PDB file of C-alpha atoms in Angstrom:
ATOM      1  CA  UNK K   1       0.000   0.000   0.000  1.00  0.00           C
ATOM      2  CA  UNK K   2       2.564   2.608   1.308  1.00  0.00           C
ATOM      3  CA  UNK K   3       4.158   3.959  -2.357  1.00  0.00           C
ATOM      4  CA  UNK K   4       5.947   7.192  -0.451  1.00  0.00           C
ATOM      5  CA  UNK K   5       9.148   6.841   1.402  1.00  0.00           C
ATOM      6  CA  UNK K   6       7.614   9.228   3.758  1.00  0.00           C
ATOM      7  CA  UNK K   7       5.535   6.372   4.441  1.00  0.00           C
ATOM      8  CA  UNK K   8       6.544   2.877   5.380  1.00  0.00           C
ATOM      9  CA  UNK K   9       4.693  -0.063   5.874  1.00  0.00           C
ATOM     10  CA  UNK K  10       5.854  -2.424   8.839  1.00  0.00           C
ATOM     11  CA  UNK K  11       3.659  -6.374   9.901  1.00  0.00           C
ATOM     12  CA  UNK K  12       1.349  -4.326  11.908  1.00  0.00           C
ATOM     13  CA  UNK K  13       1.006  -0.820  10.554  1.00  0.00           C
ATOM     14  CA  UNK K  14       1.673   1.989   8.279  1.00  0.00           C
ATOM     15  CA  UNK K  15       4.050   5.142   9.684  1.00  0.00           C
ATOM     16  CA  UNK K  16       3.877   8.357   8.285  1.00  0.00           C
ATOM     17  CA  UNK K  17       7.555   8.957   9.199  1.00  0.00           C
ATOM     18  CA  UNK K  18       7.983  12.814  10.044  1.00  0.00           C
ATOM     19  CA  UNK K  19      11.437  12.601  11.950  1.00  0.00           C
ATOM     20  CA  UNK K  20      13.970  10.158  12.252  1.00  0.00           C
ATOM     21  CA  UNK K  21      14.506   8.482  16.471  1.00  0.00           C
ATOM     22  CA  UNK K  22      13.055   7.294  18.549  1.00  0.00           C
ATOM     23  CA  UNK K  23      10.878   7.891  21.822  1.00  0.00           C
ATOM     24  CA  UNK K  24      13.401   9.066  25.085  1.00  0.00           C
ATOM     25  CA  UNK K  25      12.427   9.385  28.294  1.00  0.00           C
ATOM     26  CA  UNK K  26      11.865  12.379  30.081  1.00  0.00           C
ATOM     27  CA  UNK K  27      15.750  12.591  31.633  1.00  0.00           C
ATOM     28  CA  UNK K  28      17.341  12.467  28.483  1.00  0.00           C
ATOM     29  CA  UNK K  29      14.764  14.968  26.984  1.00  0.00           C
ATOM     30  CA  UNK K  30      15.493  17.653  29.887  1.00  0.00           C
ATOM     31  CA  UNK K  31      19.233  17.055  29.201  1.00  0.00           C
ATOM     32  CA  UNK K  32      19.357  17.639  25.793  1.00  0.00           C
ATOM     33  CA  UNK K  33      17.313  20.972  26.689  1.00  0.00           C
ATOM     34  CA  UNK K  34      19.735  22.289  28.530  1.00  0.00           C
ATOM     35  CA  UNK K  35      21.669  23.659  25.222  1.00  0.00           C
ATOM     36  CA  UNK K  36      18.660  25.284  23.457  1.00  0.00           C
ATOM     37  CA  UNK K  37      17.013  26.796  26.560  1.00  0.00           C
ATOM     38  CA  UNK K  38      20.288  29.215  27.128  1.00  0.00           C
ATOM     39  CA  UNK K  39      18.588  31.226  24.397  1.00  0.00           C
ATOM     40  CA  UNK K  40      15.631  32.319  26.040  1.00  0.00           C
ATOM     41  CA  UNK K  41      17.704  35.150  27.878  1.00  0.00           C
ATOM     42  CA  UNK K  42      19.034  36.116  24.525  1.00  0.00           C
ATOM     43  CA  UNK K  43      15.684  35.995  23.667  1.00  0.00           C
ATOM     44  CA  UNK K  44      14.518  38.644  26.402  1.00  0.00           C
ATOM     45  CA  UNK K  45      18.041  40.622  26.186  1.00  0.00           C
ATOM     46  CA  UNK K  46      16.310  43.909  25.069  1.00  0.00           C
ATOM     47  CA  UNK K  47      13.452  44.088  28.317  1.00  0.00           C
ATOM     48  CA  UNK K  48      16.558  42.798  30.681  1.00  0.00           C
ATOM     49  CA  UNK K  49      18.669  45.835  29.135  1.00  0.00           C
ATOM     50  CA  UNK K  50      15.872  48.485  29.558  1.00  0.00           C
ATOM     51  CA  UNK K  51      15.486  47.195  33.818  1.00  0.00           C
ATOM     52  CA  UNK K  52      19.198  47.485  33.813  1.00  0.00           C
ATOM     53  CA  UNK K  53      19.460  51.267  31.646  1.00  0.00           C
ATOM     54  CA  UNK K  54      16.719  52.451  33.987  1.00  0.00           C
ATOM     55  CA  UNK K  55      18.278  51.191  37.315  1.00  0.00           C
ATOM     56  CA  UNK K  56      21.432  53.282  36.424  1.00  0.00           C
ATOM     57  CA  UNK K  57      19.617  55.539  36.157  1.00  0.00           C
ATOM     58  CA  UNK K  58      17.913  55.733  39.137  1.00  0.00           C
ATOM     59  CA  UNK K  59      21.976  55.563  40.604  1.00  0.00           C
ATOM     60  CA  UNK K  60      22.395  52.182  41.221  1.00  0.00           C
ATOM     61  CA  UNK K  61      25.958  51.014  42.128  1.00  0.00           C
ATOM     62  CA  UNK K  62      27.590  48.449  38.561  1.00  0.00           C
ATOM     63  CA  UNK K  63      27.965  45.624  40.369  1.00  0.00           C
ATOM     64  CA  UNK K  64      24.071  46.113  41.933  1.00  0.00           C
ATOM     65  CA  UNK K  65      23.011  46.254  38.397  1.00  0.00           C
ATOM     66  CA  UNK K  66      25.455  42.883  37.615  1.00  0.00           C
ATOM     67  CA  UNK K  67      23.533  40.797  40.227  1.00  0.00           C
ATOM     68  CA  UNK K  68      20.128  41.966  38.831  1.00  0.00           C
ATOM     69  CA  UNK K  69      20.852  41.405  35.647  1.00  0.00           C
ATOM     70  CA  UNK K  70      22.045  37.730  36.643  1.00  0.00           C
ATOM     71  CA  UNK K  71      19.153  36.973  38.686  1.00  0.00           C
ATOM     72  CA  UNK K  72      16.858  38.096  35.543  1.00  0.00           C
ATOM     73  CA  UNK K  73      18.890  35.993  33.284  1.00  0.00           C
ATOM     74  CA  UNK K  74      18.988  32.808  35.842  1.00  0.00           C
ATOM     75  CA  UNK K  75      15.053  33.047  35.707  1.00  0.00           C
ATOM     76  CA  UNK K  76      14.536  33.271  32.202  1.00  0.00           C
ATOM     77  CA  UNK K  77      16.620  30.215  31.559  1.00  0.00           C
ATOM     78  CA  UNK K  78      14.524  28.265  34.596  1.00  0.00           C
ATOM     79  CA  UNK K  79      11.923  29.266  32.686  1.00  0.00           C
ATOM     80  CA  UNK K  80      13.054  28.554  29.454  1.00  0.00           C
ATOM     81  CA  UNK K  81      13.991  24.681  30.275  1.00  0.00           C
ATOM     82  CA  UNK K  82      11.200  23.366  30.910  1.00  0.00           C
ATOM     83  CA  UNK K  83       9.487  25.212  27.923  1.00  0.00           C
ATOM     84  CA  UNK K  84      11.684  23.756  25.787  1.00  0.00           C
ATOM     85  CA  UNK K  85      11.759  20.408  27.554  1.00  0.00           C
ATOM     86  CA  UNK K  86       8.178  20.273  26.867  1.00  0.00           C
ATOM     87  CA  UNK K  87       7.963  21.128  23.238  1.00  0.00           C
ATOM     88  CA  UNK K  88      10.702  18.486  22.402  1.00  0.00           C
ATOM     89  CA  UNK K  89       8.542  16.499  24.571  1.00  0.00           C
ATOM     90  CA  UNK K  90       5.741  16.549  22.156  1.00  0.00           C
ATOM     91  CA  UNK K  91       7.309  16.936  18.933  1.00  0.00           C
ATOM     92  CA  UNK K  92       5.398  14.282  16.501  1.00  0.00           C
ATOM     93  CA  UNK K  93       8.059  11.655  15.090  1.00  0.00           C
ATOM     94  CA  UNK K  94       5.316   9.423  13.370  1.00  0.00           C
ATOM     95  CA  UNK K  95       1.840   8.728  12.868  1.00  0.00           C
ATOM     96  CA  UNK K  96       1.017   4.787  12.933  1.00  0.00           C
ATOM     97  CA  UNK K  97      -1.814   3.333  11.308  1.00  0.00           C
ATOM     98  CA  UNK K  98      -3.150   0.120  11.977  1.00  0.00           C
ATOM     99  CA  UNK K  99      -3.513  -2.844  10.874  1.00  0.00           C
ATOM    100  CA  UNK K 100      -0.901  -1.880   8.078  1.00  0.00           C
ATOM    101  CA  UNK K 101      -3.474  -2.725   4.895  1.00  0.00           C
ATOM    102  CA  UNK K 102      -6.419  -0.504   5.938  1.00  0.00           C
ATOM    103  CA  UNK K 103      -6.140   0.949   8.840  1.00  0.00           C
ATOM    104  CA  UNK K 104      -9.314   1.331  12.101  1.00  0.00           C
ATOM    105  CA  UNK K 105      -6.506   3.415  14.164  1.00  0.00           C
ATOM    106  CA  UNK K 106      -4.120   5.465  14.458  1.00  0.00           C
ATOM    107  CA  UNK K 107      -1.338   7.128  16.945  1.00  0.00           C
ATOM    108  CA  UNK K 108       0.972   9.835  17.592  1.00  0.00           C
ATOM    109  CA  UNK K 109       4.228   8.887  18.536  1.00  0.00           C
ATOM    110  CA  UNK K 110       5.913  11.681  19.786  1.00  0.00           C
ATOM    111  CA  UNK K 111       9.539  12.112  21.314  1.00  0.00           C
ATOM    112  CA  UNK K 112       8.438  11.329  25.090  1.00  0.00           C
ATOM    113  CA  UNK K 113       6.361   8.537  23.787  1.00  0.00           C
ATOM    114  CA  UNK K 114       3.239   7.173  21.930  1.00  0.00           C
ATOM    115  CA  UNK K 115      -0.228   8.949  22.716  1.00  0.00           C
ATOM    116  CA  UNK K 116      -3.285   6.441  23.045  1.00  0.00           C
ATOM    117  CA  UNK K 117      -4.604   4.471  20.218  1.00  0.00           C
ATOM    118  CA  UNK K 118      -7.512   6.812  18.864  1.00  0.00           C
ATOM    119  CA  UNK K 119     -10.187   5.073  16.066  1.00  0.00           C
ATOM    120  CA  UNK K 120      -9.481   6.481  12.282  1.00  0.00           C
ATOM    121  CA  UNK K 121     -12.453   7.979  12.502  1.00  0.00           C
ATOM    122  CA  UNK K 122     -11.086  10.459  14.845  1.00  0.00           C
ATOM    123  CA  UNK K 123      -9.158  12.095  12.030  1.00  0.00           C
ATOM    124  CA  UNK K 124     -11.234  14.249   9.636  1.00  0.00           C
ATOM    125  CA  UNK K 125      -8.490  15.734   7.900  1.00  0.00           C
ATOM    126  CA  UNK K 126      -4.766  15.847   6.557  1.00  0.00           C
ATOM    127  CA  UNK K 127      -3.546  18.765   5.027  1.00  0.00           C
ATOM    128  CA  UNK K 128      -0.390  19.353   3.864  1.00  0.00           C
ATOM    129  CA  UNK K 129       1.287  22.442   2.380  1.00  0.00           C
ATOM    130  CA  UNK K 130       4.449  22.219   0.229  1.00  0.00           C
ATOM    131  CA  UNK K 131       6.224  25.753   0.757  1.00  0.00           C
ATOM    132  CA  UNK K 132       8.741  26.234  -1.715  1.00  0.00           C
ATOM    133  CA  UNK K 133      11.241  29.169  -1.714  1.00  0.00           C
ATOM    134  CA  UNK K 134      12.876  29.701  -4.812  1.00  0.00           C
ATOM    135  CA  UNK K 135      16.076  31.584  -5.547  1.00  0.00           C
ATOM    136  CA  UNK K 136      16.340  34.775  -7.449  1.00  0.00           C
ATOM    137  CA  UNK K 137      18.067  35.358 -10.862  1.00  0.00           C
ATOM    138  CA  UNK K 138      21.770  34.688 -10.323  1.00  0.00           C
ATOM    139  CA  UNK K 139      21.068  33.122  -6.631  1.00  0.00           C
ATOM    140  CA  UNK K 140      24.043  30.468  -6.262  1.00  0.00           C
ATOM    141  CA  UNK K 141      21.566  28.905  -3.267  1.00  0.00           C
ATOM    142  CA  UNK K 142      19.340  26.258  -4.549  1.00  0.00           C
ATOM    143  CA  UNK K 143      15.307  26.164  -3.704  1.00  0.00           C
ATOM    144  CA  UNK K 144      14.350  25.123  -0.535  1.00  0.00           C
ATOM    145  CA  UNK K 145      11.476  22.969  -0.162  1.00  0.00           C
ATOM    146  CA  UNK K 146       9.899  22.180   2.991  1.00  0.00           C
ATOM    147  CA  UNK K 147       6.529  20.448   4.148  1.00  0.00           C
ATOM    148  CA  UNK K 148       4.218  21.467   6.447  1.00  0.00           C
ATOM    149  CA  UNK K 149       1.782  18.621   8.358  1.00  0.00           C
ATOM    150  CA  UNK K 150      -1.484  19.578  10.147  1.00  0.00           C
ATOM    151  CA  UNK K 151      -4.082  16.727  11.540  1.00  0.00           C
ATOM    152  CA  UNK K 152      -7.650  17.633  11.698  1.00  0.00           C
ATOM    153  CA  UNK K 153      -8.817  15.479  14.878  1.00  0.00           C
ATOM    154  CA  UNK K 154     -11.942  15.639  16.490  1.00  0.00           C
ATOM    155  CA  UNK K 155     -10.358  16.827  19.624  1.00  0.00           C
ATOM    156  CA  UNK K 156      -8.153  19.140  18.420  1.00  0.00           C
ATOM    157  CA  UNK K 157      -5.570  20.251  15.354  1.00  0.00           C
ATOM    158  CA  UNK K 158      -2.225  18.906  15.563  1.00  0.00           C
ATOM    159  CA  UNK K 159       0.257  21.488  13.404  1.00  0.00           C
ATOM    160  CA  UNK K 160       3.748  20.360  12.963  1.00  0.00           C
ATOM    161  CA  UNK K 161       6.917  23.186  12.060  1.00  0.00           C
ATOM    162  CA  UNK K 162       8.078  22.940   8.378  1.00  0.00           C
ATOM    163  CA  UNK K 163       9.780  20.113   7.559  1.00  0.00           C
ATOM    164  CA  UNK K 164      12.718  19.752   4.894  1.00  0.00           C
ATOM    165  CA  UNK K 165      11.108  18.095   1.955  1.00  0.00           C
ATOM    166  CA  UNK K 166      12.768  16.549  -0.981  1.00  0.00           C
ATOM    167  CA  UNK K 167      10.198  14.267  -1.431  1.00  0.00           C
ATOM    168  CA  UNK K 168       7.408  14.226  -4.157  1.00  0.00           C
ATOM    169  CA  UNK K 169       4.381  16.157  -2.662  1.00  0.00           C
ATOM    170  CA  UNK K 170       2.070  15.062  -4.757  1.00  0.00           C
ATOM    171  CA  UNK K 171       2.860  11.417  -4.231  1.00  0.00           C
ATOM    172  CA  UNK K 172       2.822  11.824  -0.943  1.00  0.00           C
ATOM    173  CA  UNK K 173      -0.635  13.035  -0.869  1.00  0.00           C
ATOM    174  CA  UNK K 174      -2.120  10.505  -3.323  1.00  0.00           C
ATOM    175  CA  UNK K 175      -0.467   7.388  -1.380  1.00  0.00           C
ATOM    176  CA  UNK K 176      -2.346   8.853   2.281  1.00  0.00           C
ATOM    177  CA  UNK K 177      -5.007   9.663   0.102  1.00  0.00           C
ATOM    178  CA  UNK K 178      -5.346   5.917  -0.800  1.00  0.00           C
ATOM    179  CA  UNK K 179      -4.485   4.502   2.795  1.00  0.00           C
ATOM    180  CA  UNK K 180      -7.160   7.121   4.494  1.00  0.00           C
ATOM    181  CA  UNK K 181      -9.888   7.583   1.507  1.00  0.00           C
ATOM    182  CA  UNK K 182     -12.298   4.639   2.749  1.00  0.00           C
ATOM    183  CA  UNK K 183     -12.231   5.512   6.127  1.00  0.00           C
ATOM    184  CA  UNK K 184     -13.204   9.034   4.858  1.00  0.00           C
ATOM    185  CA  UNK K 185     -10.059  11.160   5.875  1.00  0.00           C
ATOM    186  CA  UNK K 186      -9.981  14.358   3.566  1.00  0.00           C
ATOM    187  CA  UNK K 187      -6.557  14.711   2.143  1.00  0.00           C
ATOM    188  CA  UNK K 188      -5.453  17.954   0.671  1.00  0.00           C
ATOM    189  CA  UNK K 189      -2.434  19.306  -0.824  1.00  0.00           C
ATOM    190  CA  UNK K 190      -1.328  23.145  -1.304  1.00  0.00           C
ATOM    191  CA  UNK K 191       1.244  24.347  -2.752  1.00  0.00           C
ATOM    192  CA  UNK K 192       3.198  27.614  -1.667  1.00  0.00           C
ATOM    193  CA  UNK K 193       5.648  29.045  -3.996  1.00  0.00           C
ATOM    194  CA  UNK K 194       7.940  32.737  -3.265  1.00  0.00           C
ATOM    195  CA  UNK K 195      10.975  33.923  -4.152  1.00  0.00           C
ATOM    196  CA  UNK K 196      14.291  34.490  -2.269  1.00  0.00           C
ATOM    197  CA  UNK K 197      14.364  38.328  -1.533  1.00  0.00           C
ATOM    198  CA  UNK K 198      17.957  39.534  -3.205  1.00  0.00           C
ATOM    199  CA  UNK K 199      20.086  40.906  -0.695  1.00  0.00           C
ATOM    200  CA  UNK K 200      20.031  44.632  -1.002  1.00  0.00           C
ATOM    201  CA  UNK K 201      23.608  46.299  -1.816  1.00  0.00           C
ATOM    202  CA  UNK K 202      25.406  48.436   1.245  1.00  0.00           C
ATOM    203  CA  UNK K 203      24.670  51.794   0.456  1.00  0.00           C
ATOM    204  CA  UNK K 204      27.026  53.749   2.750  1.00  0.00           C
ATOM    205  CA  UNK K 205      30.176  55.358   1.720  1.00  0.00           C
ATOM    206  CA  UNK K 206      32.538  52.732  -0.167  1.00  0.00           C
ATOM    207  CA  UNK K 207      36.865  53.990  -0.316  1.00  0.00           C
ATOM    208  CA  UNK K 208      37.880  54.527  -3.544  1.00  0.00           C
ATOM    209  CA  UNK K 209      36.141  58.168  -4.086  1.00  0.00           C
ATOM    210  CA  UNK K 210      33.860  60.691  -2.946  1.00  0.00           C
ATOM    211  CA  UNK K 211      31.478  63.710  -4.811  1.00  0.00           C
ATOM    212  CA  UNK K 212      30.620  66.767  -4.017  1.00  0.00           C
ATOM    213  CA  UNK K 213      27.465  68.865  -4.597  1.00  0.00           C
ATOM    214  CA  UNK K 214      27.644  72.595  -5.260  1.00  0.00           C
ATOM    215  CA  UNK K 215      31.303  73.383  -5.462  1.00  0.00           C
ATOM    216  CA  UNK K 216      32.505  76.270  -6.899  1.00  0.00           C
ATOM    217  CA  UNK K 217      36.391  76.989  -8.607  1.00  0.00           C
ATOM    218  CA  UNK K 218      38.100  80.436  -7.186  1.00  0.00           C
TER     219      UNK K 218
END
């Protein structure tokens, strides 16, 4: 049945593959947040700046200002690891369908573990939305092409990040189409096509020469 490599067909069911791995646990999730979540006080640099301008200001001693600053930047990264913990937490690596020839349920397996087996029915709709940016005349970069995944469930939508895509789109489509079509899931396809902005020239002064405006011999 599955005629995508997107989607590959195991004894007992059919994965929409989405990311490669597989599930963690919830220690090895938190550690490998500790990286990303030191740029949520990046993130907030410019309100963390504006307490610090305005408390010199006000005539508060450096090193007051130092400690402040720390103790704002120590809370926005406790705050920032376990927000990012948790989105990594439920990022989507696959969608199983089962049995593999026509499926009567699904699941999300996700990257702290499978959710509950839910009845086809439950999904309404897949939609998926090729985005394709392509380069500008004399561009050396090549297109980029990514895919975009949302699940229309009864309790909710389910909206994955773009996705690199080098896959056929269209394919993809008509091989869900024909693993989710009798159960009645709606499969449709956009596609999304812009161009790479060209990077605008410096315009400031360049060496090499200068004019002038207006000037006069004596």
């Amino acid at each position: 049945m599955a005629t995508d490599p997107a989607l590959r067909q195991g004894h007992d069911s059919t994965d929409l593959v989405l990311r490669d791995g597989s599930p963690t646990g919830p220690v090895l999730i938190a550690l490998t947040s500790v990286g990303p979540a030191l740029l949520t006080p990046l993130l907030l640099i410019v309100p963390t700046l504006v307490v610090a301008f305005w408390m010199a200001l006000a005539g508060a001693q450096a090193s007051t200002v130092c400690v402040v600053v720390g103790v704002i930047a120590g809370l926005e990264y406790l705050i920032g690891w376990p927000a990012v913990a948790f989105s990594r937490a439920r990022s989507i690596l696959r969608v199983e369908f089962a049995p593999a020839g026509v499926p009567a349920s699904l699941r999300l397996v996700r990257t702290a573990g499978p959710d509950d087996w839910l009845p086809v029915g439950s999904l309404r709709e897949v939609r998926l939305t090729h985005e394709v940016v392509e380069p500008y005349e004399g561009d050396p970069k090549p297109a980029v092409s990514t895919l975009v995944l949302e699940l229309g469930l009864r309790e909710g939508r389910e909206r994955l990040d773009p996705l690199p895509f080098g896959g056929d789109p269209q394919q993809l489509a008509d091989a869900l189409e024909a693993l989710l079509g009798p159960a009645g899931v709606v499969v449709e396809l956009r596609t999304e096509r812009s161009k790479r902005s060209r990077p605008v020239p410096n315009s400031g002064w360049t060496s090499g020469g200068s004019a002038s405006v207006g000037s006069a011999g004596g």
